[in-house]
JSON list of C-alpha atoms in Angstrom, two decimals:
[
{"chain": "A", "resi": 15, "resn": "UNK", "atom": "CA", "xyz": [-17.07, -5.40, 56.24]},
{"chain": "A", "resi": 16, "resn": "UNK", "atom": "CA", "xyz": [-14.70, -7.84, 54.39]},
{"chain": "A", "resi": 17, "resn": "UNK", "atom": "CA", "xyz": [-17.35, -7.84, 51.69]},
{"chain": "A", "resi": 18, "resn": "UNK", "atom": "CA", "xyz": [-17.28, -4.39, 51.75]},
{"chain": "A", "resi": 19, "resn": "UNK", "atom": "CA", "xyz": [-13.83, -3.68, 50.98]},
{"chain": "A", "resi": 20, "resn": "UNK", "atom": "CA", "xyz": [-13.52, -6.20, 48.49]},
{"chain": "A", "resi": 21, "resn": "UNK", "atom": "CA", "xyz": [-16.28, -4.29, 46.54]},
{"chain": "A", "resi": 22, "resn": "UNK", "atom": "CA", "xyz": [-14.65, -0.74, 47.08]},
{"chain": "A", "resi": 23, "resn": "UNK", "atom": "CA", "xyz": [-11.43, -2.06, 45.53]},
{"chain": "A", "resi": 24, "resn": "UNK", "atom": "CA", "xyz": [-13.15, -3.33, 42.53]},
{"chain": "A", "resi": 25, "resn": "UNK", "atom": "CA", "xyz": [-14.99, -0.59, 41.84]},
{"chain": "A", "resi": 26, "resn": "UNK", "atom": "CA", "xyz": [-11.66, 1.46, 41.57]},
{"chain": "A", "resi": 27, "resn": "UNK", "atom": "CA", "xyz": [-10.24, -1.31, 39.76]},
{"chain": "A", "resi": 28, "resn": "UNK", "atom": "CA", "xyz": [-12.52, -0.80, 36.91]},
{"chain": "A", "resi": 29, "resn": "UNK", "atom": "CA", "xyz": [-13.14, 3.42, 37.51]},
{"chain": "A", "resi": 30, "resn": "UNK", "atom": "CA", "xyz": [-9.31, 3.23, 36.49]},
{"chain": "A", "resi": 31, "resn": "UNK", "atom": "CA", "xyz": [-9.44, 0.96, 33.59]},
{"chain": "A", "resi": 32, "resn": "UNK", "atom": "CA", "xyz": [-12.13, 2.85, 31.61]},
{"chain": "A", "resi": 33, "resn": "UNK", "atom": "CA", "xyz": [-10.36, 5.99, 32.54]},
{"chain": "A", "resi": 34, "resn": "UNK", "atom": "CA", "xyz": [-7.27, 4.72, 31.02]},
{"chain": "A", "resi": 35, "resn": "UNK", "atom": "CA", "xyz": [-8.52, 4.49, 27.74]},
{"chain": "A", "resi": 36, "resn": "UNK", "atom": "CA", "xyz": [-10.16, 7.61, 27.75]},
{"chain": "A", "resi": 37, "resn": "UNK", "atom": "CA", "xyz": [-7.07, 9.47, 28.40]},
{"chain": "A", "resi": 38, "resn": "UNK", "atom": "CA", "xyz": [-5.42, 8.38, 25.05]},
{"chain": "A", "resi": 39, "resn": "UNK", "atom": "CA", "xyz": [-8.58, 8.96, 23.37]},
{"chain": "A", "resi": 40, "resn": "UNK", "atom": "CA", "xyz": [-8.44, 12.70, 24.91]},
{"chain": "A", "resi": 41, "resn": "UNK", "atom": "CA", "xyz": [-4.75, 13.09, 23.66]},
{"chain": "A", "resi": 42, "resn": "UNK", "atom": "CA", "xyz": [-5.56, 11.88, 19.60]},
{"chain": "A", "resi": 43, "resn": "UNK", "atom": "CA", "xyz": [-8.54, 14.24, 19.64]},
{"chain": "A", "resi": 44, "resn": "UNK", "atom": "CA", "xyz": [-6.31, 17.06, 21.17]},
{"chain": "A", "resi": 45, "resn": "UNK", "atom": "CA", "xyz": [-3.87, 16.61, 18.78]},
{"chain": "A", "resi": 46, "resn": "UNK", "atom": "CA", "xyz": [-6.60, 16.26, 15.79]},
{"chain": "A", "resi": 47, "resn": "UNK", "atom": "CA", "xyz": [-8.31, 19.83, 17.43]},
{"chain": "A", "resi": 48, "resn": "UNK", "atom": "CA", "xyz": [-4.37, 21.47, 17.57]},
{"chain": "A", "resi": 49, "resn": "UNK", "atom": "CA", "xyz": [-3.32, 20.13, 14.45]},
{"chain": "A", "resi": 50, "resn": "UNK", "atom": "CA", "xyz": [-7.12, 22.29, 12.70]},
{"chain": "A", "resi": 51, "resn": "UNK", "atom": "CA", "xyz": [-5.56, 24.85, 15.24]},
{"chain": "A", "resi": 52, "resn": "UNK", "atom": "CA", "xyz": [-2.37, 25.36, 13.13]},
{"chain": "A", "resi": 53, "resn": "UNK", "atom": "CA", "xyz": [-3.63, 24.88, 9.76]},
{"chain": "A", "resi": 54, "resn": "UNK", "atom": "CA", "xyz": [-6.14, 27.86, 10.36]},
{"chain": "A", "resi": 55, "resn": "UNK", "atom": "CA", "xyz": [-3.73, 29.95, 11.75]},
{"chain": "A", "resi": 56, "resn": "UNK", "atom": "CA", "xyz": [-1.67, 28.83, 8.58]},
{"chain": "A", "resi": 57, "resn": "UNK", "atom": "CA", "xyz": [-4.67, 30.28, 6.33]},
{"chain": "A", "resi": 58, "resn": "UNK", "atom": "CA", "xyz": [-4.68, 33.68, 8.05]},
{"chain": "A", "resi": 59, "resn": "UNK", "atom": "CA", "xyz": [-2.54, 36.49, 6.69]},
{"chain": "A", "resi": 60, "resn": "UNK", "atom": "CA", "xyz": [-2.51, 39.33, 9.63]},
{"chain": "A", "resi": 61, "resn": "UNK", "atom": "CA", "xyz": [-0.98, 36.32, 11.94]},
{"chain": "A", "resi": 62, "resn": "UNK", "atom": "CA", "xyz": [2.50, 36.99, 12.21]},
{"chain": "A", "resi": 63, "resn": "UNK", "atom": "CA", "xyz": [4.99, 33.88, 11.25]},
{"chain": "A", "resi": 64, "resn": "UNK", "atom": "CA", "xyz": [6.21, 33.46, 15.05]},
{"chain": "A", "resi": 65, "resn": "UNK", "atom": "CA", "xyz": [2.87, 32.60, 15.88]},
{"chain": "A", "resi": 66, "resn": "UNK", "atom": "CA", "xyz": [2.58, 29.98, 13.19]},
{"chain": "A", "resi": 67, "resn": "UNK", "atom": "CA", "xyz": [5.99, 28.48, 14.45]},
{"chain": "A", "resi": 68, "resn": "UNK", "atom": "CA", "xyz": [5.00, 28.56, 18.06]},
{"chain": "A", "resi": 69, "resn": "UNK", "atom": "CA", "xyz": [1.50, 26.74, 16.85]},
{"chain": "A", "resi": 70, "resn": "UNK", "atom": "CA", "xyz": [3.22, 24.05, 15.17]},
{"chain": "A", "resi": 71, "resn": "UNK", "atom": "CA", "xyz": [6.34, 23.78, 17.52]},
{"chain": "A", "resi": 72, "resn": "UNK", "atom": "CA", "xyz": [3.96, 22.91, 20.49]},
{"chain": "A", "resi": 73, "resn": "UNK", "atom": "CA", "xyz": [2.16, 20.46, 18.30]},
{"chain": "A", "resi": 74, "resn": "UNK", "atom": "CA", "xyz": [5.50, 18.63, 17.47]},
{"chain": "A", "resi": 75, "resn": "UNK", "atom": "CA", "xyz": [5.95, 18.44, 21.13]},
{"chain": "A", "resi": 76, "resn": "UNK", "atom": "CA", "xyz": [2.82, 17.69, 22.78]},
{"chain": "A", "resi": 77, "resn": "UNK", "atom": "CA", "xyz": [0.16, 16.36, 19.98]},
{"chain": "A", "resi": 78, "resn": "UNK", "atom": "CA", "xyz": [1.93, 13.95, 18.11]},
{"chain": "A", "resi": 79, "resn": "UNK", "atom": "CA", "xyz": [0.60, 10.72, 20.00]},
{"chain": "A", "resi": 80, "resn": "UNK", "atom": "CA", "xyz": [-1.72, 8.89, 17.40]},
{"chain": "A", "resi": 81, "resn": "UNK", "atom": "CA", "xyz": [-1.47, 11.11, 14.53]},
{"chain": "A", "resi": 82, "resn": "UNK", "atom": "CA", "xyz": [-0.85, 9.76, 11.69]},
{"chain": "A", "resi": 83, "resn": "UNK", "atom": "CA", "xyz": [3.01, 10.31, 9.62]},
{"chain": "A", "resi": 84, "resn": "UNK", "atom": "CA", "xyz": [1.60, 12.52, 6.85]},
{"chain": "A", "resi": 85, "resn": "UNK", "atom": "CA", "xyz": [0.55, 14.82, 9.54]},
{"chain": "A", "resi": 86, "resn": "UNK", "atom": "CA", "xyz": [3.54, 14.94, 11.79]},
{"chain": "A", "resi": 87, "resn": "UNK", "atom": "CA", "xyz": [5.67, 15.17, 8.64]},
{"chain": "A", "resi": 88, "resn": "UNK", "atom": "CA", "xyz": [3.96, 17.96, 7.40]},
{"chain": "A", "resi": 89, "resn": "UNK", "atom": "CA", "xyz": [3.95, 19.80, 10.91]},
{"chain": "A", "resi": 90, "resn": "UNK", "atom": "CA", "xyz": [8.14, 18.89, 10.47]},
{"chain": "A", "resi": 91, "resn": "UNK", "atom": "CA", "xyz": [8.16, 20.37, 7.15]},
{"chain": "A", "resi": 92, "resn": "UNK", "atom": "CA", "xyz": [6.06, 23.88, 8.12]},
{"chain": "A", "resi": 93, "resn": "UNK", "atom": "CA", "xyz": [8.07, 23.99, 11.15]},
{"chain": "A", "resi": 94, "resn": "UNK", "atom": "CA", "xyz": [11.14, 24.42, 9.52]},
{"chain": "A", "resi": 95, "resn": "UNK", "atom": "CA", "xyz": [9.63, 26.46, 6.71]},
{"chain": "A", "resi": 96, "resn": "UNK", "atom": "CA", "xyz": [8.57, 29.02, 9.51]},
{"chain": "A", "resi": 97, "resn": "UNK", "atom": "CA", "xyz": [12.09, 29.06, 11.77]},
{"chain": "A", "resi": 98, "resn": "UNK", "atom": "CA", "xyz": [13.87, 31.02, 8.58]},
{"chain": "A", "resi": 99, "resn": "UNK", "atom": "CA", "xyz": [10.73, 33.42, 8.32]},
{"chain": "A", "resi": 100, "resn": "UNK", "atom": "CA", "xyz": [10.84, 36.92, 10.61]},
{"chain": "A", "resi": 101, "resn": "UNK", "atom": "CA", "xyz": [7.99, 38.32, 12.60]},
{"chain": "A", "resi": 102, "resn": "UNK", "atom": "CA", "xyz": [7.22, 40.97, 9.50]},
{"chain": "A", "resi": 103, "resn": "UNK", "atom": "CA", "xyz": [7.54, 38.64, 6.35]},
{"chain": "A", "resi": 104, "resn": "UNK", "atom": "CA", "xyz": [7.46, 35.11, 6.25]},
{"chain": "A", "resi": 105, "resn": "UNK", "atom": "CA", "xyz": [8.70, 34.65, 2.68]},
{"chain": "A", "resi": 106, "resn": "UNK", "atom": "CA", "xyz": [7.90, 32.02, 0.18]},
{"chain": "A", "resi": 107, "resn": "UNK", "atom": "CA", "xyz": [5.49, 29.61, 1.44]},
{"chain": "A", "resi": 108, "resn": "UNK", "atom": "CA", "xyz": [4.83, 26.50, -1.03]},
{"chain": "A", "resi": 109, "resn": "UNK", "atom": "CA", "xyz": [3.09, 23.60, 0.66]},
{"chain": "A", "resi": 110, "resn": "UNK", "atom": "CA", "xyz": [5.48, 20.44, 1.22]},
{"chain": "A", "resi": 111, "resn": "UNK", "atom": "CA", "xyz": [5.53, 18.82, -2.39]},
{"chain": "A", "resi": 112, "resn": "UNK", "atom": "CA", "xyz": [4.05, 15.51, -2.49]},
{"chain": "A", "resi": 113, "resn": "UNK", "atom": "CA", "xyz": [5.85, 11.90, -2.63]},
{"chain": "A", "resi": 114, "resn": "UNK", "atom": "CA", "xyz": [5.47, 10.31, -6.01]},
{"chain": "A", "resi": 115, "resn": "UNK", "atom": "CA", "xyz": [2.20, 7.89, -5.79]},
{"chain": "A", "resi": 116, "resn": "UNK", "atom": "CA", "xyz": [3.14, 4.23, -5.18]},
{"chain": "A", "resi": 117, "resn": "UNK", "atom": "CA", "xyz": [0.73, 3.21, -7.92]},
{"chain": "A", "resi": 118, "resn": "UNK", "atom": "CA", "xyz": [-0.30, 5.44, -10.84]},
{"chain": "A", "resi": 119, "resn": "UNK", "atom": "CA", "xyz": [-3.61, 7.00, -10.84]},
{"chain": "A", "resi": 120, "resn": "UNK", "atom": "CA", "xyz": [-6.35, 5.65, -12.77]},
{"chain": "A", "resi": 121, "resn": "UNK", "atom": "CA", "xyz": [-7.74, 7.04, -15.82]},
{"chain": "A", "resi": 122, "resn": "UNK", "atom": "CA", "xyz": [-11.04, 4.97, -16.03]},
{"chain": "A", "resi": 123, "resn": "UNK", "atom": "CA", "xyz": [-13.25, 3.14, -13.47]},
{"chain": "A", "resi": 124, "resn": "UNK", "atom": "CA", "xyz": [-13.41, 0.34, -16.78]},
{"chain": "A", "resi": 125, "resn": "UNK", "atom": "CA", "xyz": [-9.57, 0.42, -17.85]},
{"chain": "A", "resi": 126, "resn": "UNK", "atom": "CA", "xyz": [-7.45, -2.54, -15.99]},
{"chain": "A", "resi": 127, "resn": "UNK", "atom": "CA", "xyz": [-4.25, -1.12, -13.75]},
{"chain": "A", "resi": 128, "resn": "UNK", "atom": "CA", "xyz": [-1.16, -0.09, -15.44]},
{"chain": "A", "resi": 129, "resn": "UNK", "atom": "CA", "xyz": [1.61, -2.57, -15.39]},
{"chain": "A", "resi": 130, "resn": "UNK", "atom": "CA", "xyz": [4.32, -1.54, -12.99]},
{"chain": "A", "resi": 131, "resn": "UNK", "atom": "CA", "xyz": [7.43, -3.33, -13.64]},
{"chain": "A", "resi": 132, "resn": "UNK", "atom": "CA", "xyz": [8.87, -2.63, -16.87]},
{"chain": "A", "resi": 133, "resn": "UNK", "atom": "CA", "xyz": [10.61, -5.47, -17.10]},
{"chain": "A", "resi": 134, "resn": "UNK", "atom": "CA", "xyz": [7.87, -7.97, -17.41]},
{"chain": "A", "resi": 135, "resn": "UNK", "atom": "CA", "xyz": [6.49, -5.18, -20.14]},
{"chain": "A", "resi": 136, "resn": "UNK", "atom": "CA", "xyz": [9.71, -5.54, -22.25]},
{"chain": "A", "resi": 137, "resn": "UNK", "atom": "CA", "xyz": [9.65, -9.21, -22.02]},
{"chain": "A", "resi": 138, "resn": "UNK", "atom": "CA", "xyz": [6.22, -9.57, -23.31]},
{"chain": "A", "resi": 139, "resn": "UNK", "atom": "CA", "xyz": [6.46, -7.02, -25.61]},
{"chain": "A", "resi": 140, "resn": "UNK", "atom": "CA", "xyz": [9.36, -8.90, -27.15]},
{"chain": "A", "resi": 141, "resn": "UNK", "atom": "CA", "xyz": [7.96, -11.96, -26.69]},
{"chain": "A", "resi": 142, "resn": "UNK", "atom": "CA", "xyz": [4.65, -11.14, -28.82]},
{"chain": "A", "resi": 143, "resn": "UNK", "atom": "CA", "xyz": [6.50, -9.69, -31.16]},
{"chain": "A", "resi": 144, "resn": "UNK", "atom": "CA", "xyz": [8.39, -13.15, -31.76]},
{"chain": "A", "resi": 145, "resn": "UNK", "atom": "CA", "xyz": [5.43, -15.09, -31.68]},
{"chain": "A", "resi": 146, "resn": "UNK", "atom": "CA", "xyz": [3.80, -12.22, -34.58]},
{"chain": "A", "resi": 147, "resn": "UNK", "atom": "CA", "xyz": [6.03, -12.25, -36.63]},
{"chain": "A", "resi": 148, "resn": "UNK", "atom": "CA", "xyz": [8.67, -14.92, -36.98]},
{"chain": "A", "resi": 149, "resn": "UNK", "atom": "CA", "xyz": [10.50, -14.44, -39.42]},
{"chain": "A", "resi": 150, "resn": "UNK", "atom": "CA", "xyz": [11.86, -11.15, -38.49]},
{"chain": "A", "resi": 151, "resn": "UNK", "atom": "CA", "xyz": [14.88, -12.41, -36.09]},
{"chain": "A", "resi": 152, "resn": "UNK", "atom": "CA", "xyz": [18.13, -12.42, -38.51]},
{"chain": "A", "resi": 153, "resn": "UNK", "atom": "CA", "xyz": [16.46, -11.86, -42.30]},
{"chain": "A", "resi": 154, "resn": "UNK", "atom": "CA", "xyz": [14.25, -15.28, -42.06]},
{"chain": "A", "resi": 155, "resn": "UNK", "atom": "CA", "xyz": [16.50, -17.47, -40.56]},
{"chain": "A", "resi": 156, "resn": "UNK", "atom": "CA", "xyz": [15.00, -19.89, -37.66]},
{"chain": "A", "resi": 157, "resn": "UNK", "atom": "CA", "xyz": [15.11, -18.32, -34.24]},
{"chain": "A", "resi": 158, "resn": "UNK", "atom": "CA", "xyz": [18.25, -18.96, -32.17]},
{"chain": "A", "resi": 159, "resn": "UNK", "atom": "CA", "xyz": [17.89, -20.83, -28.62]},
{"chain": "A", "resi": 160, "resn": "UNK", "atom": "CA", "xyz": [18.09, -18.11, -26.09]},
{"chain": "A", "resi": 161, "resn": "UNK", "atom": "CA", "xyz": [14.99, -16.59, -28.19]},
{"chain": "A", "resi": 162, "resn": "UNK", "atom": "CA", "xyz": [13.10, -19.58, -28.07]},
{"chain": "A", "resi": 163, "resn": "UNK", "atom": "CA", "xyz": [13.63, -20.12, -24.68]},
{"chain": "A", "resi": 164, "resn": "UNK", "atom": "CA", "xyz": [12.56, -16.72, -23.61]},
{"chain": "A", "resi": 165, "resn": "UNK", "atom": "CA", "xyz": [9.17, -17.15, -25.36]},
{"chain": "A", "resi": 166, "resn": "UNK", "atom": "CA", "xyz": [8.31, -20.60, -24.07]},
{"chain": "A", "resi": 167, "resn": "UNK", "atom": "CA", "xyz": [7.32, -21.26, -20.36]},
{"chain": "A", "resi": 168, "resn": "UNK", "atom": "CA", "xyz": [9.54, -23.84, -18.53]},
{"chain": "A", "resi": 169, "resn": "UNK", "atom": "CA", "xyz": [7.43, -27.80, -19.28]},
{"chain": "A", "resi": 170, "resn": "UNK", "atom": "CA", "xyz": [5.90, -26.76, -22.20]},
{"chain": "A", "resi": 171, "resn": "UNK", "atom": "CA", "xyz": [7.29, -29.30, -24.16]},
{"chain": "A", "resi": 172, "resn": "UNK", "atom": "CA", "xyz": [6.54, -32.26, -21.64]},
{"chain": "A", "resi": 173, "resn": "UNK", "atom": "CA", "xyz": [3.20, -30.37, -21.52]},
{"chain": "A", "resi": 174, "resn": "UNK", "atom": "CA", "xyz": [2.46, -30.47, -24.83]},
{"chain": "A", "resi": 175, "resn": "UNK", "atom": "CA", "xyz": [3.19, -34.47, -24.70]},
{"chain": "A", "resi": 176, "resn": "UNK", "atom": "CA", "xyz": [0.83, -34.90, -22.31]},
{"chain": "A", "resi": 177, "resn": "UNK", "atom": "CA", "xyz": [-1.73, -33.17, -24.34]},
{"chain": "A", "resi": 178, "resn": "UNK", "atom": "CA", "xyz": [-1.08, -34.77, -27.29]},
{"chain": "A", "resi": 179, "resn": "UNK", "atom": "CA", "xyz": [-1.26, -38.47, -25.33]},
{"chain": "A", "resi": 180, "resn": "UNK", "atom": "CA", "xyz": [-4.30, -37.60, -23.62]},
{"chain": "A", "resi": 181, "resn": "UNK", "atom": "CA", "xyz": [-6.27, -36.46, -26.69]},
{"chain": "A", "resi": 182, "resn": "UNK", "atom": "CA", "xyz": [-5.15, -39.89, -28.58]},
{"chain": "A", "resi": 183, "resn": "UNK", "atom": "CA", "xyz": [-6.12, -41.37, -25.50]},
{"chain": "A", "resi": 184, "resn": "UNK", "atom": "CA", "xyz": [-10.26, -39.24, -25.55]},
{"chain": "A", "resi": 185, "resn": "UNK", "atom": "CA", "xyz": [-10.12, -40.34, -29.51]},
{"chain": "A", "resi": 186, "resn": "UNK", "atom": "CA", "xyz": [-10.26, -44.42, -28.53]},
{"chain": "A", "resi": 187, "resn": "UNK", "atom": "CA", "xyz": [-12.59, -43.84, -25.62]},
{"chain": "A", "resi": 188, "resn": "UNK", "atom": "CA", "xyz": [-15.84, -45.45, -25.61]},
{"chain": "A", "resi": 189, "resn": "UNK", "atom": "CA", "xyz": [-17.02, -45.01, -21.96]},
{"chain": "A", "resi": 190, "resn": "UNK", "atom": "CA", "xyz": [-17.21, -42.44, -19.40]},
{"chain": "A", "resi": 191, "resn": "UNK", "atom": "CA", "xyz": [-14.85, -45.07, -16.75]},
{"chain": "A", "resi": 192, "resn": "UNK", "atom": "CA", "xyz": [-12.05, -44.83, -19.67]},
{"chain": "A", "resi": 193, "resn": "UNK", "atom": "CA", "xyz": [-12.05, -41.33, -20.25]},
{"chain": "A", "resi": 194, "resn": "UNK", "atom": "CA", "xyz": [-11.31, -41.23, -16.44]},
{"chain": "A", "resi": 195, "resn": "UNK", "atom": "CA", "xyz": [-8.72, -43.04, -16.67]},
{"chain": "A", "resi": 196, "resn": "UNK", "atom": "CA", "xyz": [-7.24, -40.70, -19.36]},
{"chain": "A", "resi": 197, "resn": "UNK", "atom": "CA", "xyz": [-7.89, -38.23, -17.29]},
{"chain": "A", "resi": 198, "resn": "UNK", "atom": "CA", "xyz": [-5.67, -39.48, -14.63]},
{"chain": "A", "resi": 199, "resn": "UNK", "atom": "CA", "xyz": [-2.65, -40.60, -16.58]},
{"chain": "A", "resi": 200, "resn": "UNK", "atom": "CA", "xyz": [-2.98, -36.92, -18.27]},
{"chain": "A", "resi": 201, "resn": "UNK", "atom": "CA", "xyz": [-2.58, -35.95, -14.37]},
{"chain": "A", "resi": 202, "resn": "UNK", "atom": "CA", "xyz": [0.04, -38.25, -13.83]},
{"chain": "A", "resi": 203, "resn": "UNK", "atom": "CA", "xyz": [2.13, -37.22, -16.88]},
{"chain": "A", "resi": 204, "resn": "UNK", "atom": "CA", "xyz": [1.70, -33.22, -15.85]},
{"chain": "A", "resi": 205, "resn": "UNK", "atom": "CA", "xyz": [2.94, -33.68, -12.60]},
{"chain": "A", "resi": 206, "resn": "UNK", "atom": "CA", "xyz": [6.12, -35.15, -13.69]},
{"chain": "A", "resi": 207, "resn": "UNK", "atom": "CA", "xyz": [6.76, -32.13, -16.04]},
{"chain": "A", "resi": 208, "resn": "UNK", "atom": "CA", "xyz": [6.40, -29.74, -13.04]}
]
């Protein structure tokens, strides 16, 4: 009998936990079947604009669990749309315009993605233009300081060092144990510049 109960209890237990998630499941595909609902109601002339509000009014209200923004912002958008209309003529209807795209859309499946910050697109526009052609900044005269430090990347000059030590230090090398060695102090040296 003890047994008995103990069973009956768990049985309910779990009846009500896979009901529980079947309920919310019911609601998104309510509000997915509604939403349909309103949109073909939407496409239909002879159904007066009251209609339409009351479609997408009780949708606002009721079917909004799970759906996603662009949905419920568009129901928003129609709803108000509809609320100035009269039962004989709902007036100018132009579907919601669009947000601006976060990213531009492509123009080839082989072209690389358009840079997005113009900023980084001025700065390497007028930092290849330096490096082309030189002697353009002020009639031939040497680059000033801010220009030259715009073009080159913070270390470069300890960089460069490094470089130029470890390739004098490859040119004596004789053995595979001393180009290690080179190898490391070339290591060494670029970790102090950074």
């Amino acid at each position: 009998m003890f047994y008995d109960v103990r069973f009956r209890t768990l049985l309910c237990l779990a009846a009500a936990s896979v009901t529980a998630c079947g309920a919310s499941i019911n609601a998104v595909y309510e509000g997915d079947v509604r939403f349909e609902h309103c949109m073909a109601l939407d496409s239909l002339a002879d159904v007066k604009p009251t209609l339409r509000r009351a479609c997408w009014d009780e949708w606002l209200q009721f079917c909004t669990f799970g759906q996603t923004r662009d949905r419920v912002e568009y129901a928003t958008v129609r709803a108000r749309q509809l609320s100035h209309a009269s039962d004989f003529d709902e007036g100018e209807w132009t579907p919601p315009s669009s947000r601006a795209p976060a990213v531009p859309e492509p123009t080839s499946a082989l072209a690389p993605p358009p840079r997005l910050l113009t900023a980084d697109v001025a700065a390497t526009a007028a930092a290849e233009e330096a490096r082309a052609d030189p002697d353009a900044n002020d009639g031939g005269a040497a680059p000033s300081a801010s220009n030259t430090a715009e073009v080159a990347p913070p270390g470069a000059k300890c960089s460069a060092s490094c470089q130029t030590d470890w390739k004098e230090c490859q040119d004596d090398c004789k053995s595979a144990a001393c180009e290690k060695g080179c190898s490391g102090k070339y290591t060494r040296c670029m970790r102090r510049c950074f």
